[in-house]
Amino acid sequence: MASGVDADDRGSAQANAHANATANANADADSADSAANAAAAEDSSGSGGARSQTASEAFLDEITQSVSASIYEGRYENGRRYHTYREGAYPLPEDEREQDRLDLIQHWFGLVLKGELQRAPLDWTHDEPSDAPRRVLDVGTGTGLWALDFADLHPDAQVIGTDLSVIQPEWTAPNCHFIIDDAESDWIFTDKESFDYVHVRYLYPGIGDWERLWQQSFEHLRPGGWAESQEISAWFYSDEPGFEHSNIQYWQQTMDDATARIGKRFNRAHEQKDHMIKAGFVNVVQEIIEVPMGTWDKQNLEIGKCALLNAFEGLAPTSLAIFSRVLDWDMPQIETLLAAVRNEFLYSRWKTHAKFYFTYGQKPADA
């Protein structure tokens, strides 16, 4: 049973995810201003000749060139590669295997959202023509698939993805750019109120101060703009008797205690609505969608398979750094527990499920 899930479904999910990215990369090569810090800067193009580099493009080039080679090399621990920029800020690896899992997660989100990219009510189709294109920020962009998909769907928008890791594709859509930035530090964008939409997806392993993240989102949004959180509960649920004594329950309680100890508790998706309201957002909505883990729910079989595959692929990268650094477990201890947890997920004894939290809010027009 395990081999069928690992081979067929993982391959299908990855094919879909990478197909989306490839399609986005082949978008029309119409010129678009790659705005980052100087979105409102004037073009330095002269009349009659080839277009010169704009101030915002020069800014992005400067940022890229200033990155040291060590950031691209990463740091190895327990056989996995981790980021070196703001080392330790994000406890999961960034190697190729983890990148494949992140692409799988994008596919999983797509299934849950039925192909939509966001739940916030963005209605830009009836806007009056403007010289200032819509600007979108994808915080913690990961492999960049969401940003590329959004840029492809909205060719008139400028999409910027930020991340600690340099794991985004070198090829990209002309209206999509990636830069290195730490979501928990002061954001690199000095111009406030410059974005129309701020998107955050699957960032729970890397954020300790969610209130500050939403405060910065609020500050960088234009009045009337939207921010959205798309997070998975870092907790599994079951209505079956005896689940409280399961290996899954022991693992997740141990993980919750350890991440709380270092100030980055994983299980906080349910708190996002309160954090956004506190930051000043209005019209805040939180939608919760329960998804099965595994094949026990025949009506949501594809979603359940993706969930199971993510659990199999994600248990090790999620656990290694936390259990070894924080709890001082050795590898045999970690591997023994993870094997028991995988076994329980695989055979669906507990009929576990997880929860997706989609939370979005608007900056007041008069803010």
Short mmCIF file of C-alpha atoms in Angstrom, two decimals:
data_model
loop_
_atom_site.label_atom_id
_atom_site.label_comp_id
_atom_site.label_asym_id
_atom_site.label_seq_id
_atom_site.Cartn_x
_atom_site.Cartn_y
_atom_site.Cartn_z
CA MET A 1 0.00 0.00 0.00
CA ALA A 2 2.81 2.41 0.86
CA SER A 3 4.63 1.85 -2.40
CA GLY A 4 1.53 2.65 -4.46
CA VAL A 5 1.08 5.99 -2.73
CA ASP A 6 4.74 6.96 -2.87
CA ALA A 7 5.19 6.20 -6.56
CA ASP A 8 1.96 6.95 -8.38
CA ASP A 9 0.40 9.74 -6.38
CA ARG A 10 3.63 11.56 -5.63
CA GLY A 11 4.54 11.48 -9.30
CA SER A 12 1.11 12.76 -10.31
CA ALA A 13 1.18 15.57 -7.78
CA GLN A 14 4.66 16.68 -8.75
CA ALA A 15 3.86 16.55 -12.45
CA ASN A 16 0.89 18.83 -11.93
CA ALA A 17 2.84 21.25 -9.77
CA HIS A 18 5.79 21.53 -12.14
CA ALA A 19 3.51 21.76 -15.16
CA ASN A 20 1.91 24.84 -13.65
CA ALA A 21 5.29 26.45 -13.06
CA THR A 22 6.46 25.68 -16.60
CA ALA A 23 3.31 27.12 -18.12
CA ASN A 24 3.75 30.30 -16.11
CA ALA A 25 7.36 30.65 -17.23
CA ASN A 26 6.26 30.65 -20.89
CA ALA A 27 3.99 33.67 -20.46
CA ASP A 28 4.18 36.45 -23.07
CA ALA A 29 7.35 38.50 -22.73
CA ASP A 30 5.63 41.88 -22.59
CA SER A 31 7.77 44.40 -20.74
CA ALA A 32 6.79 44.82 -17.08
CA ASP A 33 8.49 46.98 -14.47
CA SER A 34 10.00 44.71 -11.83
CA ALA A 35 9.08 46.91 -8.87
CA ALA A 36 10.41 46.20 -5.44
CA ASN A 37 11.67 49.06 -3.32
CA ALA A 38 11.35 51.79 -5.95
CA ALA A 39 8.07 50.94 -7.62
CA ALA A 40 7.22 54.58 -8.14
CA ALA A 41 10.65 55.54 -9.49
CA GLU A 42 10.82 57.02 -12.95
CA ASP A 43 12.06 55.01 -15.91
CA SER A 44 15.47 56.08 -17.10
CA SER A 45 14.73 55.03 -20.67
CA GLY A 46 15.71 57.39 -23.43
CA SER A 47 13.71 58.20 -26.51
CA GLY A 48 14.26 56.19 -29.64
CA GLY A 49 16.57 53.57 -28.17
CA ALA A 50 16.35 50.34 -26.24
CA ARG A 51 14.66 50.61 -22.87
CA SER A 52 17.15 51.33 -20.08
CA GLN A 53 17.01 49.59 -16.75
CA THR A 54 14.47 51.19 -14.42
CA ALA A 55 15.31 52.19 -10.88
CA SER A 56 13.31 49.30 -9.45
CA GLU A 57 15.04 46.79 -11.73
CA ALA A 58 18.42 48.17 -10.71
CA PHE A 59 17.39 47.80 -7.08
CA LEU A 60 16.53 44.12 -7.54
CA ASP A 61 19.80 43.51 -9.37
CA GLU A 62 21.74 45.14 -6.54
CA ILE A 63 19.99 42.96 -3.96
CA THR A 64 20.69 39.80 -5.97
CA GLN A 65 24.35 40.63 -6.52
CA SER A 66 24.90 41.45 -2.85
CA VAL A 67 23.99 37.94 -1.73
CA SER A 68 27.07 35.96 -0.72
CA ALA A 69 27.79 32.57 -2.23
CA SER A 70 27.31 30.91 1.15
CA ILE A 71 23.58 31.58 1.00
CA TYR A 72 23.32 29.43 -2.09
CA GLU A 73 25.44 26.64 -0.61
CA GLY A 74 23.35 26.01 2.52
CA ARG A 75 24.36 24.13 5.66
CA TYR A 76 24.05 20.36 6.17
CA GLU A 77 22.71 18.68 9.30
CA ASN A 78 21.33 15.16 9.82
CA GLY A 79 21.76 14.53 6.11
CA ARG A 80 19.58 17.50 5.08
CA ARG A 81 20.47 20.97 3.74
CA TYR A 82 19.29 24.08 5.62
CA HIS A 83 19.33 27.77 4.75
CA THR A 84 22.23 29.97 5.90
CA TYR A 85 20.69 33.43 5.53
CA ARG A 86 19.44 34.23 9.06
CA GLU A 87 20.57 30.73 9.96
CA GLY A 88 18.15 28.82 12.17
CA ALA A 89 15.20 31.15 11.64
CA TYR A 90 13.37 28.46 9.66
CA PRO A 91 13.78 24.95 11.12
CA LEU A 92 12.91 22.93 8.02
CA PRO A 93 15.42 22.04 5.27
CA GLU A 94 15.61 23.61 1.83
CA ASP A 95 17.10 20.74 -0.20
CA GLU A 96 15.68 19.25 -3.39
CA ARG A 97 13.59 16.67 -1.58
CA GLU A 98 11.96 19.37 0.53
CA GLN A 99 11.40 21.51 -2.56
CA ASP A 100 9.51 18.60 -4.12
CA ARG A 101 7.37 18.40 -0.99
CA LEU A 102 6.65 22.13 -1.12
CA ASP A 103 5.50 21.71 -4.72
CA LEU A 104 3.27 18.86 -3.58
CA ILE A 105 1.76 21.13 -0.93
CA GLN A 106 0.88 23.67 -3.63
CA HIS A 107 -0.94 20.90 -5.48
CA TRP A 108 -2.70 19.92 -2.25
CA PHE A 109 -3.85 23.49 -1.65
CA GLY A 110 -5.10 23.62 -5.24
CA LEU A 111 -7.26 20.56 -4.67
CA VAL A 112 -8.70 21.96 -1.46
CA LEU A 113 -9.39 25.34 -3.09
CA LYS A 114 -10.76 23.73 -6.26
CA GLY A 115 -8.20 25.52 -8.39
CA GLU A 116 -8.49 28.95 -6.81
CA LEU A 117 -5.36 30.78 -5.68
CA GLN A 118 -6.94 32.91 -2.98
CA ARG A 119 -10.13 33.32 -0.98
CA ALA A 120 -9.90 37.09 -0.46
CA PRO A 121 -12.46 38.83 -2.71
CA LEU A 122 -10.06 40.45 -5.17
CA ASP A 123 -12.14 42.01 -7.92
CA TRP A 124 -9.76 43.85 -10.19
CA THR A 125 -11.61 43.18 -13.43
CA HIS A 126 -13.72 46.34 -13.27
CA ASP A 127 -10.98 48.77 -12.24
CA GLU A 128 -10.43 51.95 -14.18
CA PRO A 129 -7.27 51.90 -16.30
CA SER A 130 -4.27 53.07 -14.28
CA ASP A 131 -0.60 53.77 -14.86
CA ALA A 132 0.16 51.98 -11.58
CA PRO A 133 -0.24 48.20 -11.93
CA ARG A 134 -1.49 46.10 -9.07
CA ARG A 135 1.29 44.94 -6.75
CA VAL A 136 1.20 41.60 -4.96
CA LEU A 137 3.53 40.32 -2.25
CA ASP A 138 3.94 36.59 -1.56
CA VAL A 139 5.63 36.31 1.84
CA GLY A 140 7.60 33.09 2.29
CA THR A 141 7.22 32.13 -1.35
CA GLY A 142 9.18 28.87 -1.07
CA THR A 143 9.70 27.40 -4.55
CA GLY A 144 7.65 30.26 -6.00
CA LEU A 145 4.84 28.25 -7.59
CA TRP A 146 2.01 30.30 -6.08
CA ALA A 147 3.65 33.56 -7.17
CA LEU A 148 4.19 32.25 -10.69
CA ASP A 149 0.62 31.00 -10.96
CA PHE A 150 -0.77 34.31 -9.72
CA ALA A 151 1.45 36.29 -12.10
CA ASP A 152 0.24 34.14 -14.98
CA LEU A 153 -3.41 34.64 -14.01
CA HIS A 154 -2.95 38.40 -13.55
CA PRO A 155 -0.49 39.50 -16.27
CA ASP A 156 -1.08 43.19 -15.49
CA ALA A 157 -0.03 42.75 -11.86
CA GLN A 158 3.50 42.85 -10.48
CA VAL A 159 4.16 39.90 -8.18
CA ILE A 160 7.09 39.77 -5.76
CA GLY A 161 7.95 36.67 -3.74
CA THR A 162 10.23 36.84 -0.71
CA ASP A 163 11.97 34.01 1.12
CA LEU A 164 14.99 33.15 3.25
CA SER A 165 16.03 30.43 0.79
CA VAL A 166 17.19 30.84 -2.79
CA ILE A 167 15.15 27.93 -4.16
CA GLN A 168 13.00 29.68 -6.76
CA PRO A 169 13.39 28.98 -10.49
CA GLU A 170 15.78 31.14 -12.47
CA TRP A 171 13.23 31.31 -15.26
CA THR A 172 10.15 33.28 -14.38
CA ALA A 173 7.26 35.27 -15.79
CA PRO A 174 8.13 38.85 -16.79
CA ASN A 175 5.83 40.21 -14.08
CA CYS A 176 7.14 37.98 -11.28
CA HIS A 177 10.33 38.49 -9.28
CA PHE A 178 11.92 36.85 -6.25
CA ILE A 179 14.12 38.46 -3.61
CA ILE A 180 15.71 37.31 -0.36
CA ASP A 181 14.09 38.75 2.75
CA ASP A 182 13.25 37.69 6.28
CA ALA A 183 9.54 37.97 7.03
CA GLU A 184 10.27 38.37 10.73
CA SER A 185 12.65 41.32 10.30
CA ASP A 186 11.84 44.79 9.00
CA TRP A 187 10.74 44.21 5.44
CA ILE A 188 13.06 45.33 2.69
CA PHE A 189 10.39 47.54 1.11
CA THR A 190 10.81 51.07 2.46
CA ASP A 191 7.76 52.40 0.63
CA LYS A 192 4.73 51.83 2.83
CA GLU A 193 1.23 51.34 1.42
CA SER A 194 2.64 50.00 -1.87
CA PHE A 195 0.89 46.61 -2.20
CA ASP A 196 -2.67 45.70 -3.10
CA TYR A 197 -2.56 42.13 -1.82
CA VAL A 198 -0.30 40.34 0.66
CA HIS A 199 -0.40 36.54 0.56
CA VAL A 200 0.99 34.17 3.20
CA ARG A 201 0.81 30.39 2.73
CA TYR A 202 2.24 27.51 4.77
CA LEU A 203 4.49 29.72 6.86
CA TYR A 204 3.76 28.28 10.30
CA PRO A 205 7.21 26.68 10.78
CA GLY A 206 8.99 30.00 10.36
CA ILE A 207 7.01 32.63 12.25
CA GLY A 208 7.27 33.34 15.95
CA ASP A 209 5.61 36.76 16.08
CA TRP A 210 2.47 36.58 13.96
CA GLU A 211 1.18 39.88 15.32
CA ARG A 212 4.21 41.68 13.91
CA LEU A 213 3.87 39.94 10.56
CA TRP A 214 0.29 41.16 10.18
CA GLN A 215 1.24 44.63 11.42
CA GLN A 216 3.88 44.87 8.70
CA SER A 217 1.38 43.55 6.17
CA PHE A 218 -1.07 46.24 7.24
CA GLU A 219 1.58 48.96 6.93
CA HIS A 220 2.65 47.86 3.45
CA LEU A 221 -0.88 47.59 2.05
CA ARG A 222 -2.60 50.40 0.24
CA PRO A 223 -5.91 51.48 1.81
CA GLY A 224 -8.55 49.01 0.67
CA GLY A 225 -5.98 46.27 0.02
CA TRP A 226 -6.30 42.70 1.25
CA ALA A 227 -4.08 40.33 3.21
CA GLU A 228 -4.59 36.58 3.41
CA SER A 229 -3.28 33.71 5.50
CA GLN A 230 -3.49 30.15 4.15
CA GLU A 231 -2.29 27.75 6.82
CA ILE A 232 -2.66 24.09 7.71
CA SER A 233 -3.25 23.18 11.33
CA ALA A 234 -0.10 21.68 12.77
CA TRP A 235 -2.36 19.24 14.55
CA PHE A 236 -4.21 16.08 13.58
CA TYR A 237 -7.67 15.19 14.84
CA SER A 238 -9.57 11.94 15.27
CA ASP A 239 -12.94 10.96 16.72
CA GLU A 240 -11.84 7.36 17.22
CA PRO A 241 -11.55 6.07 20.82
CA GLY A 242 -8.00 5.68 22.04
CA PHE A 243 -6.45 8.28 19.74
CA GLU A 244 -5.15 10.18 22.76
CA HIS A 245 -2.76 7.27 23.37
CA SER A 246 -1.58 6.96 19.77
CA ASN A 247 1.92 7.58 18.45
CA ILE A 248 0.52 10.40 16.31
CA GLN A 249 -0.80 12.16 19.40
CA TYR A 250 2.48 11.65 21.27
CA TRP A 251 4.49 12.99 18.33
CA GLN A 252 2.37 16.10 17.80
CA GLN A 253 2.16 16.95 21.50
CA THR A 254 5.93 16.60 21.80
CA MET A 255 6.39 18.79 18.72
CA ASP A 256 3.96 21.40 20.04
CA ASP A 257 5.76 21.60 23.39
CA ALA A 258 9.19 21.84 21.75
CA THR A 259 8.26 24.56 19.26
CA ALA A 260 6.52 26.55 22.01
CA ARG A 261 9.75 26.35 24.00
CA ILE A 262 11.71 28.15 21.26
CA GLY A 263 9.00 30.75 20.62
CA LYS A 264 7.83 29.33 17.29
CA ARG A 265 4.87 27.17 18.15
CA PHE A 266 3.65 25.46 14.99
CA ASN A 267 -0.01 25.00 15.89
CA ARG A 268 -1.27 28.58 15.52
CA ALA A 269 -3.34 28.62 12.34
CA HIS A 270 -6.51 29.09 14.38
CA GLU A 271 -5.13 32.33 15.88
CA GLN A 272 -4.74 34.24 12.62
CA LYS A 273 -8.16 35.90 12.68
CA ASP A 274 -7.49 37.48 16.07
CA HIS A 275 -4.01 38.61 15.01
CA MET A 276 -5.34 40.29 11.87
CA ILE A 277 -8.11 42.09 13.75
CA LYS A 278 -5.57 43.31 16.31
CA ALA A 279 -3.39 44.66 13.48
CA GLY A 280 -6.28 46.82 12.28
CA PHE A 281 -7.84 44.77 9.49
CA VAL A 282 -11.60 44.89 8.94
CA ASN A 283 -13.99 42.54 7.16
CA VAL A 284 -11.92 39.66 8.52
CA VAL A 285 -13.18 36.21 7.55
CA GLN A 286 -11.85 32.80 8.56
CA GLU A 287 -12.87 29.71 6.59
CA ILE A 288 -12.03 26.25 7.94
CA ILE A 289 -11.94 23.19 5.70
CA GLU A 290 -11.37 19.72 7.16
CA VAL A 291 -9.38 17.29 5.03
CA PRO A 292 -8.84 13.54 5.55
CA MET A 293 -5.40 12.06 6.08
CA GLY A 294 -5.22 8.95 3.92
CA THR A 295 -7.72 6.93 1.92
CA TRP A 296 -10.47 6.32 4.49
CA ASP A 297 -12.72 9.11 3.11
CA LYS A 298 -13.70 7.84 -0.35
CA GLN A 299 -15.40 11.13 -1.30
CA ASN A 300 -12.14 13.07 -0.88
CA LEU A 301 -9.75 10.38 -2.03
CA GLU A 302 -7.33 12.57 -4.00
CA ILE A 303 -7.07 15.12 -1.20
CA GLY A 304 -6.54 12.33 1.31
CA LYS A 305 -3.77 10.78 -0.77
CA CYS A 306 -1.95 14.12 -1.01
CA ALA A 307 -2.34 14.55 2.73
CA LEU A 308 -0.91 11.10 3.39
CA LEU A 309 1.98 11.65 1.03
CA ASN A 310 2.78 15.00 2.62
CA ALA A 311 2.73 13.36 6.04
CA PHE A 312 5.15 10.67 4.86
CA GLU A 313 7.47 13.17 3.18
CA GLY A 314 7.08 15.87 5.83
CA LEU A 315 7.52 14.00 9.10
CA ALA A 316 11.31 13.86 8.88
CA PRO A 317 12.03 17.45 7.76
CA THR A 318 9.51 18.78 10.26
CA SER A 319 10.94 16.76 13.14
CA LEU A 320 14.70 16.46 12.64
CA ALA A 321 15.88 19.93 13.65
CA ILE A 322 13.31 20.38 16.41
CA PHE A 323 13.82 17.00 18.06
CA SER A 324 17.62 17.05 17.77
CA ARG A 325 18.32 20.72 18.55
CA VAL A 326 15.62 21.43 21.12
CA LEU A 327 14.99 18.03 22.73
CA ASP A 328 18.48 16.59 22.19
CA TRP A 329 17.12 13.34 20.75
CA ASP A 330 19.52 11.19 18.74
CA MET A 331 18.70 9.88 15.28
CA PRO A 332 17.67 6.34 16.35
CA GLN A 333 15.14 7.83 18.80
CA ILE A 334 13.71 10.14 16.16
CA GLU A 335 13.55 7.49 13.46
CA THR A 336 11.84 4.98 15.76
CA LEU A 337 9.05 7.42 16.63
CA LEU A 338 8.58 8.59 13.04
CA ALA A 339 8.32 5.00 11.79
CA ALA A 340 5.53 4.34 14.30
CA VAL A 341 3.71 7.53 13.29
CA ARG A 342 3.94 6.70 9.58
CA ASN A 343 2.56 3.25 10.26
CA GLU A 344 -0.49 4.70 12.01
CA PHE A 345 -1.13 7.19 9.19
CA LEU A 346 -0.74 4.50 6.56
CA TYR A 347 -3.25 2.04 7.90
CA SER A 348 -5.88 4.67 8.68
CA ARG A 349 -6.78 3.16 12.03
CA TRP A 350 -7.53 6.53 13.53
CA LYS A 351 -9.22 8.13 10.50
CA THR A 352 -7.30 11.32 11.17
CA HIS A 353 -7.99 14.65 9.57
CA ALA A 354 -6.35 18.07 9.46
CA LYS A 355 -7.77 21.55 9.06
CA PHE A 356 -7.03 24.24 6.49
CA TYR A 357 -7.50 27.80 7.74
CA PHE A 358 -8.10 30.52 5.15
CA THR A 359 -8.14 33.90 6.88
CA TYR A 360 -8.34 37.20 5.07
CA GLY A 361 -8.97 40.83 5.94
CA GLN A 362 -8.99 44.30 4.41
CA LYS A 363 -7.16 47.48 5.28
CA PRO A 364 -9.77 50.21 5.81
CA ALA A 365 -10.08 52.66 2.94
CA ASP A 366 -9.60 55.56 5.34
CA ALA A 367 -6.61 54.07 7.18
#
